Tab-separated table of C-alpha atoms and ligand atoms in Angstrom:
chain	number	residue	atom	x	y	z
M	1	MET	CA	0.048	-0.026	-0.039
M	2	ALA	CA	1.207	3.519	-0.845
M	3	ASP	CA	2.292	5.792	2.074
M	4	LEU	CA	-0.135	8.092	3.651
M	5	ARG	CA	0.644	11.661	2.725
M	6	VAL	CA	0.689	13.760	5.804
M	7	VAL	CA	0.358	17.547	6.325
M	8	VAL	CA	1.545	18.701	9.689
M	9	ALA	CA	-0.239	21.922	10.654
M	10	GLY	CA	1.448	24.144	13.222
M	11	ALA	CA	4.719	22.950	11.876
M	12	GLY	CA	6.646	25.737	13.511
M	13	GLY	CA	5.272	25.046	16.884
M	14	ARG	CA	6.414	22.690	19.785
M	15	MET	CA	3.963	19.921	18.757
M	16	GLY	CA	4.426	20.549	15.073
M	17	ALA	CA	8.223	19.749	15.547
M	18	ALA	CA	7.413	16.522	17.378
M	19	ASN	CA	4.915	15.515	14.798
M	20	ILE	CA	7.178	16.084	12.002
M	21	ARG	CA	9.888	13.895	13.847
M	22	ALA	CA	7.244	11.106	14.281
M	23	VAL	CA	6.101	11.191	10.630
M	24	ALA	CA	9.642	10.949	9.451
M	25	ALA	CA	10.293	8.042	11.769
M	26	THR	CA	7.013	6.032	10.936
M	27	LYS	CA	6.798	3.444	8.173
M	28	GLY	CA	3.705	3.901	5.956
M	29	LEU	CA	3.755	7.890	6.330
M	30	THR	CA	5.333	10.424	4.200
M	31	LEU	CA	5.547	14.102	5.048
M	32	HIS	CA	3.560	15.748	2.183
M	33	ALA	CA	3.622	19.371	3.557
M	34	ALA	CA	4.344	21.367	6.613
M	35	LEU	CA	1.922	24.258	7.202
M	36	ASP	CA	2.003	27.180	9.528
M	37	ARG	CA	0.465	30.726	9.589
M	38	PRO	CA	1.713	32.694	6.477
M	39	GLU	CA	3.213	35.284	8.766
M	40	SER	CA	5.111	32.648	10.777
M	41	SER	CA	8.843	33.180	11.048
M	42	ALA	CA	9.164	29.395	10.376
M	43	VAL	CA	7.734	29.669	6.750
M	44	ASP	CA	10.320	28.653	4.092
M	45	ALA	CA	12.521	26.799	6.636
M	46	ASP	CA	13.085	23.148	5.929
M	47	ALA	CA	10.585	21.058	8.070
M	48	GLY	CA	13.152	18.566	9.227
M	49	SER	CA	15.941	20.994	10.040
M	50	HIS	CA	13.357	23.218	11.865
M	51	SER	CA	12.340	20.080	13.902
M	52	GLY	CA	15.824	19.066	14.986
M	53	ILE	CA	16.299	16.271	12.389
M	54	ALA	CA	18.047	16.033	9.005
M	55	PRO	CA	16.610	18.076	6.212
M	56	LEU	CA	13.428	16.503	4.676
M	57	GLY	CA	13.333	18.600	1.522
M	58	VAL	CA	9.843	19.965	2.533
M	59	ALA	CA	9.813	23.749	3.096
M	60	ILE	CA	7.309	25.039	5.706
M	61	THR	CA	4.513	26.865	3.856
M	62	GLY	CA	1.826	29.299	4.786
M	63	ASP	CA	-0.446	28.273	1.643
M	64	VAL	CA	-3.102	25.940	3.119
M	65	GLU	CA	-4.632	24.917	-0.299
M	66	ALA	CA	-1.272	24.031	-1.722
M	67	ALA	CA	-0.461	21.963	1.426
M	68	LEU	CA	-3.581	20.021	1.238
M	69	ASP	CA	-3.565	19.232	-2.508
M	70	GLY	CA	-2.779	15.475	-2.824
M	71	ALA	CA	-2.753	15.048	1.067
M	72	ASP	CA	-4.476	12.207	2.938
M	73	VAL	CA	-3.976	13.194	6.529
M	74	ILE	CA	-3.781	16.358	8.574
M	75	LEU	CA	-1.949	16.323	12.039
M	76	ASP	CA	-3.241	19.474	13.680
M	77	PHE	CA	-2.061	20.772	16.891
M	78	THR	CA	-2.538	24.487	16.387
M	79	THR	CA	-5.458	26.783	17.682
M	80	PRO	CA	-9.208	26.422	17.875
M	81	THR	CA	-9.822	28.813	15.025
M	82	SER	CA	-7.270	27.098	12.805
M	83	SER	CA	-8.557	23.523	13.649
M	84	VAL	CA	-12.219	24.483	12.830
M	85	ALA	CA	-11.149	25.849	9.377
M	86	LEU	CA	-9.059	22.790	8.750
M	87	ALA	CA	-11.916	20.534	9.669
M	88	ARG	CA	-14.070	22.013	7.103
M	89	ARG	CA	-11.475	21.456	4.471
M	90	ALA	CA	-10.987	18.036	5.676
M	91	ALA	CA	-14.778	17.387	5.148
M	92	GLU	CA	-14.690	18.853	1.606
M	93	ARG	CA	-11.800	16.580	0.746
M	94	GLY	CA	-12.612	13.476	2.874
M	95	LEU	CA	-9.287	13.589	4.731
M	96	VAL	CA	-8.294	12.047	8.051
M	97	HIS	CA	-7.885	15.063	10.599
M	98	VAL	CA	-6.130	14.199	13.765
M	99	ILE	CA	-6.953	17.121	16.066
M	100	GLY	CA	-4.825	17.720	19.238
M	101	THR	CA	-5.699	21.289	19.675
M	102	THR	CA	-7.110	22.132	23.109
M	103	GLY	CA	-9.255	24.998	24.449
M	104	CYS	CA	-12.218	24.714	21.930
M	105	THR	CA	-15.431	26.358	22.894
M	106	ARG	CA	-18.717	24.308	22.801
M	107	ASP	CA	-19.501	25.951	19.397
M	108	GLU	CA	-16.175	25.142	17.964
M	109	ASP	CA	-16.519	21.528	19.074
M	110	ALA	CA	-19.947	21.510	17.435
M	111	GLU	CA	-18.404	22.857	14.190
M	112	ILE	CA	-15.700	20.042	14.317
M	113	ALA	CA	-18.535	17.414	14.867
M	114	ALA	CA	-20.434	18.807	11.892
M	115	ALA	CA	-17.267	18.495	9.802
M	116	ALA	CA	-17.100	14.780	10.794
M	117	ARG	CA	-20.793	14.354	9.678
M	118	ALA	CA	-19.928	15.985	6.434
M	119	GLY	CA	-17.082	13.707	5.341
M	120	ALA	CA	-14.033	14.099	7.538
M	121	ARG	CA	-12.472	11.173	9.432
M	122	ILE	CA	-11.576	13.140	12.671
M	123	VAL	CA	-9.824	11.800	15.667
M	124	LYS	CA	-9.795	14.421	18.481
M	125	SER	CA	-8.424	14.124	21.878
M	126	GLY	CA	-7.165	16.314	24.579
M	127	ASN	CA	-4.264	14.025	24.938
M	128	PHE	CA	-2.774	11.499	22.551
M	129	SER	CA	-0.620	9.539	24.847
M	130	LEU	CA	-1.198	5.961	25.824
M	131	GLY	CA	-0.670	6.588	29.527
M	132	VAL	CA	-3.243	9.310	29.858
M	133	ASN	CA	-5.931	7.415	27.973
M	134	LEU	CA	-5.351	4.462	30.235
M	135	LEU	CA	-5.446	6.705	33.234
M	136	ALA	CA	-8.794	8.048	32.072
M	137	ASP	CA	-10.209	4.494	32.288
M	138	LEU	CA	-8.778	4.150	35.732
M	139	VAL	CA	-10.326	7.386	36.889
M	140	ARG	CA	-13.683	6.331	35.508
M	141	LYS	CA	-13.515	3.104	37.598
M	142	ALA	CA	-12.186	4.884	40.720
M	143	ALA	CA	-15.095	7.600	40.500
M	144	ALA	CA	-17.717	4.863	40.221
M	145	ALA	CA	-16.434	2.692	43.054
M	146	LEU	CA	-15.765	5.627	45.477
M	147	ALA	CA	-19.061	7.267	44.850
M	148	ASP	CA	-18.966	9.569	47.924
M	149	TYR	CA	-15.335	10.747	47.566
M	150	ASP	CA	-14.556	14.303	46.470
M	151	ILE	CA	-12.884	14.561	43.068
M	152	GLU	CA	-10.339	17.362	42.426
M	153	ILE	CA	-8.084	17.455	39.216
M	154	LEU	CA	-4.841	19.347	39.349
M	155	GLU	CA	-2.623	20.135	36.340
M	156	MET	CA	0.512	21.848	35.701
M	157	HIS	CA	2.003	22.930	32.309
M	158	HIS	CA	4.690	25.223	30.861
M	159	ALA	CA	4.570	28.904	30.919
M	160	ARG	CA	3.596	29.229	27.269
M	161	LYS	CA	0.311	27.268	27.472
M	162	VAL	CA	-2.623	29.522	26.642
M	163	ASP	CA	-5.820	27.468	27.797
M	164	ALA	CA	-6.932	26.269	31.131
M	165	PRO	CA	-8.066	23.870	32.261
M	166	SER	CA	-5.946	21.702	30.047
M	167	GLY	CA	-7.569	19.417	27.604
M	168	THR	CA	-6.282	16.482	29.541
M	169	ALA	CA	-7.760	17.748	32.868
M	170	LEU	CA	-11.096	18.114	30.993
M	171	LEU	CA	-10.776	14.681	29.464
M	172	LEU	CA	-10.032	13.214	32.940
M	173	GLY	CA	-12.948	15.204	34.301
M	174	GLU	CA	-15.333	13.741	31.652
M	175	ALA	CA	-14.099	10.155	32.685
M	176	ALA	CA	-14.821	10.883	36.274
M	177	ALA	CA	-18.268	12.252	35.423
M	178	HIS	CA	-18.898	9.187	33.213
M	179	GLY	CA	-18.054	6.883	36.162
M	180	ARG	CA	-20.417	8.983	38.380
M	181	ARG	CA	-23.144	8.999	35.671
M	182	VAL	CA	-23.334	12.734	35.705
M	183	ALA	CA	-22.813	15.550	33.122
M	184	LEU	CA	-19.412	17.357	33.704
M	185	ALA	CA	-20.747	20.629	32.526
M	186	GLU	CA	-23.274	20.577	35.335
M	187	THR	CA	-20.973	19.356	38.029
M	188	SER	CA	-17.498	21.049	37.334
M	189	VAL	CA	-16.025	23.874	39.527
M	190	ARG	CA	-13.423	25.423	37.184
M	191	VAL	CA	-12.320	28.343	39.377
M	192	ARG	CA	-12.325	29.095	43.100
M	193	ASP	CA	-11.625	32.576	44.450
M	194	GLY	CA	-12.732	34.617	47.555
M	195	HIS	CA	-15.467	33.472	49.984
M	196	THR	CA	-16.527	30.413	47.968
M	197	GLY	CA	-18.536	28.610	50.815
M	198	PRO	CA	-18.066	24.949	51.486
M	199	ARG	CA	-17.439	22.435	48.651
M	200	VAL	CA	-20.528	21.509	46.624
M	201	GLU	CA	-21.194	17.887	47.178
M	202	GLY	CA	-20.725	15.824	44.126
M	203	SER	CA	-18.801	18.526	42.284
M	204	ILE	CA	-15.628	17.914	40.130
M	205	GLY	CA	-13.131	20.556	40.889
M	206	PHE	CA	-10.108	21.888	38.741
M	207	ALA	CA	-6.903	23.710	39.459
M	208	ALA	CA	-4.398	24.846	36.943
M	209	LEU	CA	-0.680	25.758	37.607
M	210	ARG	CA	1.625	27.239	34.985
M	211	GLY	CA	5.429	27.654	34.999
M	212	GLY	CA	8.601	26.721	33.552
M	213	THR	CA	9.008	23.997	30.803
M	214	VAL	CA	6.632	21.318	32.363
M	215	VAL	CA	5.449	19.266	29.394
M	216	GLY	CA	2.319	18.255	31.282
M	217	ASP	CA	1.377	16.851	34.732
M	218	HIS	CA	-2.045	15.757	35.788
M	219	THR	CA	-3.435	14.367	39.107
M	220	VAL	CA	-6.827	13.238	39.899
M	221	ILE	CA	-7.416	13.227	43.712
M	222	LEU	CA	-10.218	11.335	45.256
M	223	ALA	CA	-10.604	12.609	48.813
M	224	GLY	CA	-12.639	10.641	51.343
M	225	PRO	CA	-12.847	10.306	55.051
M	226	SER	CA	-9.336	10.094	56.363
M	227	GLU	CA	-7.769	9.036	53.132
M	228	ARG	CA	-6.987	10.202	49.693
M	229	ILE	CA	-6.245	8.335	46.421
M	230	GLU	CA	-4.123	10.202	43.857
M	231	LEU	CA	-4.013	9.042	40.231
M	232	SER	CA	-1.132	10.838	38.314
M	233	HIS	CA	0.382	10.950	34.908
M	234	ARG	CA	3.514	12.935	34.132
M	235	ALA	CA	4.492	13.577	30.471
M	236	GLU	CA	8.280	13.903	30.059
M	237	ASP	CA	8.616	14.322	26.288
M	238	ARG	CA	6.211	15.623	23.619
M	239	MET	CA	6.970	12.646	21.505
M	240	ILE	CA	4.398	10.565	23.506
M	241	PHE	CA	1.647	12.748	22.004
M	242	ALA	CA	3.185	12.724	18.487
M	243	HIS	CA	3.530	8.853	18.570
M	244	GLY	CA	-0.196	8.612	19.529
M	245	ALA	CA	-1.142	11.200	16.789
M	246	VAL	CA	0.485	9.169	14.100
M	247	LYS	CA	-1.091	6.048	15.422
M	248	ALA	CA	-4.442	7.653	15.249
M	249	ALA	CA	-3.759	8.633	11.645
M	250	LEU	CA	-2.891	5.144	10.606
M	251	TRP	CA	-5.933	3.684	12.502
M	252	ALA	CA	-8.344	6.364	10.910
M	253	ALA	CA	-7.194	5.706	7.272
M	254	ASP	CA	-9.508	2.821	6.716
M	255	ARG	CA	-12.472	4.007	8.911
M	256	PRO	CA	-15.647	5.732	7.555
M	257	ALA	CA	-16.223	9.486	8.074
M	258	GLY	CA	-17.003	10.211	11.721
M	259	LEU	CA	-15.728	11.785	14.996
M	260	TYR	CA	-13.426	9.257	16.977
M	261	THR	CA	-11.377	9.626	20.112
M	262	MET	CA	-7.994	8.269	21.152
M	263	ALA	CA	-9.875	5.761	23.339
M	264	ASP	CA	-11.502	4.432	20.021
M	265	VAL	CA	-8.000	4.074	18.471
M	266	LEU	CA	-6.658	2.251	21.563
M	267	GLY	CA	-9.770	0.011	21.863
M	268	LEU	CA	-10.646	1.351	25.340
M	269	ASN	CA	-14.344	2.098	24.462
M	270	THR	CA	-15.548	-1.425	24.898
F	301	LIG	N1	-3.880	16.596	22.525
F	301	LIG	C1	-2.629	16.390	22.862
F	301	LIG	O1	-1.996	15.332	23.104
F	301	LIG	C2	-1.767	17.657	22.952
F	301	LIG	C3	-2.253	18.909	22.664
F	301	LIG	N2	-1.602	19.998	22.665
F	301	LIG	C4	-2.272	21.157	22.186
F	301	LIG	O2	-1.802	21.428	20.915
F	301	LIG	C5	-1.888	22.859	20.683
F	301	LIG	C6	-0.441	23.441	20.210
F	301	LIG	O3	0.351	23.299	21.189
F	301	LIG	P1	1.880	23.649	21.016
F	301	LIG	O4	2.563	22.968	19.950
F	301	LIG	O5	2.569	23.643	22.332
F	301	LIG	O6	1.835	25.316	20.691
F	301	LIG	P2	2.659	26.197	19.771
F	301	LIG	O7	2.156	27.572	19.977
F	301	LIG	O8	4.166	25.903	20.036
F	301	LIG	O9	2.323	25.793	18.275
F	301	LIG	C7	1.229	26.098	17.611
F	301	LIG	C8	1.431	26.264	16.156
F	301	LIG	O10	0.332	26.531	15.334
F	301	LIG	C9	0.688	27.656	14.420
F	301	LIG	N3	-0.686	28.145	13.940
F	301	LIG	C10	-1.547	28.986	14.505
F	301	LIG	N4	-2.425	29.218	13.641
F	301	LIG	C11	-2.445	28.515	12.557
F	301	LIG	C12	-2.963	28.326	11.263
F	301	LIG	N5	-4.122	29.019	11.129
F	301	LIG	N6	-2.419	27.506	10.453
F	301	LIG	C13	-1.319	26.791	10.733
F	301	LIG	N7	-0.664	26.964	11.768
F	301	LIG	C14	-1.071	27.732	12.766
F	301	LIG	C15	1.353	28.597	15.419
F	301	LIG	O11	1.930	29.584	14.631
F	301	LIG	P3	2.390	31.011	15.354
F	301	LIG	O12	3.393	30.608	16.355
F	301	LIG	O13	3.017	31.718	14.221
F	301	LIG	O14	1.117	31.632	15.875
F	301	LIG	C16	2.241	27.588	16.058
F	301	LIG	O15	3.403	27.346	15.177
F	301	LIG	C17	-2.508	23.473	21.945
F	301	LIG	O16	-3.768	23.619	21.932
F	301	LIG	C18	-2.122	22.465	22.960
F	301	LIG	O17	-2.805	22.406	24.081
F	301	LIG	C19	-0.287	19.960	22.953
F	301	LIG	C20	0.425	18.851	23.368
F	301	LIG	C21	-0.360	17.580	23.256
F	302	LIG	O1	-0.240	22.759	25.797
F	302	LIG	C1	0.281	21.683	26.026
F	302	LIG	O2	1.619	21.643	26.072
F	302	LIG	C2	-0.327	20.373	26.362
F	302	LIG	N1	-1.602	20.441	26.014
F	302	LIG	C3	-2.557	19.295	26.282
F	302	LIG	C4	-3.587	19.657	27.321
F	302	LIG	O3	-4.206	20.756	27.141
F	302	LIG	O4	-3.955	18.726	28.005
F	302	LIG	C5	-1.797	18.060	26.436
F	302	LIG	C6	-0.625	18.150	27.257
F	302	LIG	O5	-0.857	18.050	28.622
F	302	LIG	C7	0.284	19.196	26.861
C-alpha cells in the first residue's frame, strides 16, 4: 500500500516539530507538507531542520490549499480557530484529520462534529498519549467505586500554555463524570476565588498551575474520610503525544467518516 501523505499543521510550533519527527520515523507515512501561518517566521524553513532532524526537503508553507492538495491526513496541533477551518477543508476533501488542539469552545466543538458528519475522518483528543488514556479508564472506575469521595483535578504546564483547564484535565474530568453518571458541564467547578462557601457535594473541581517548561502533569485526587487516592500522569517528552497522533492517523485511514477519540484508537471504548 502507498504511504499516507501527511500534512503537519502548526509545523513551526512545539507539537508541530514533534509530529514532523514522528512522521519522518514512521513506516507508511510520508511528510507531504508542513503548514503554519503565512506570517510565521518558520515559513520557508526546511521542516526537518526546523524540527531538529536531518533536512526532509519539505519547506514549511503558509499556503493551506497548496499544502492540502494531494494529501491524505492532517496532523493538527494549532489553535481552535485554525482547527475548525481545517476540519471544514478535511470534510470537503474526505481527509483524516487528527486534532490535538485544546481550548475549543462548545460551538467550536460543534463545528468540528459537523465536519465529521460532512465527510471528515476526525480523531480528536485532549491527550494522545497511551498513559493518559489508560489513566482516564482508571479514573472512571475509581469515580464509580468511590461514589462519595470528592474529586479534584490538578494540572501543571509550561509557561507558554494559553488555555486552562488543560484538555487533558477536562478529558479526565469527563471520565470521572462518566463513572459517576453525571454531566461534567453541570458538576464542574473550574475556578475558586474569595469566599466560596463549602465544597459543593458531588462537584468535580479543577486547578491549573503554569510555570517553566513542564510538558504536562495531571493528578486526579479522590478525597474521602481520612484518606486520599491520587492517580497521576507525568509527561516527560512531547513525542508521547506525537506517537499517539501518528497511530491515530494510521488507524483512521480505513475508517468511515466520523468523529473518533484516542480511546477508540486504543480499543478502550468497549
Ligand atoms: N492533545 C494532545 O495530546 C496535545 C495537545 N496540545 C495542544 O496542541 C496545541 C498546540 O500546542 P503547542 O505546539 O505547544 O503550541 P505552539 O504555539 O508551539 O504551536 C502552535 C503552532 O500552530 C501555529 N498556527 C497558528 N494558527 C495556525 C494556522 N491558522 N495554520 C497553521 N498553523 C497555525 C502557530 O503559529 P504562530 O506561532 O505563528 O502563531 C504555532 O506554530 C495546543 O492547543 C495544545 O494544548 C499539545 C500537546 C499535546
Ligand atoms: O499545551 C500543552 O503543552 C499540552 N496540552 C494538552 C492539554 O491541554 O492537556 C496535552 C498536554 O498536557 C500538553
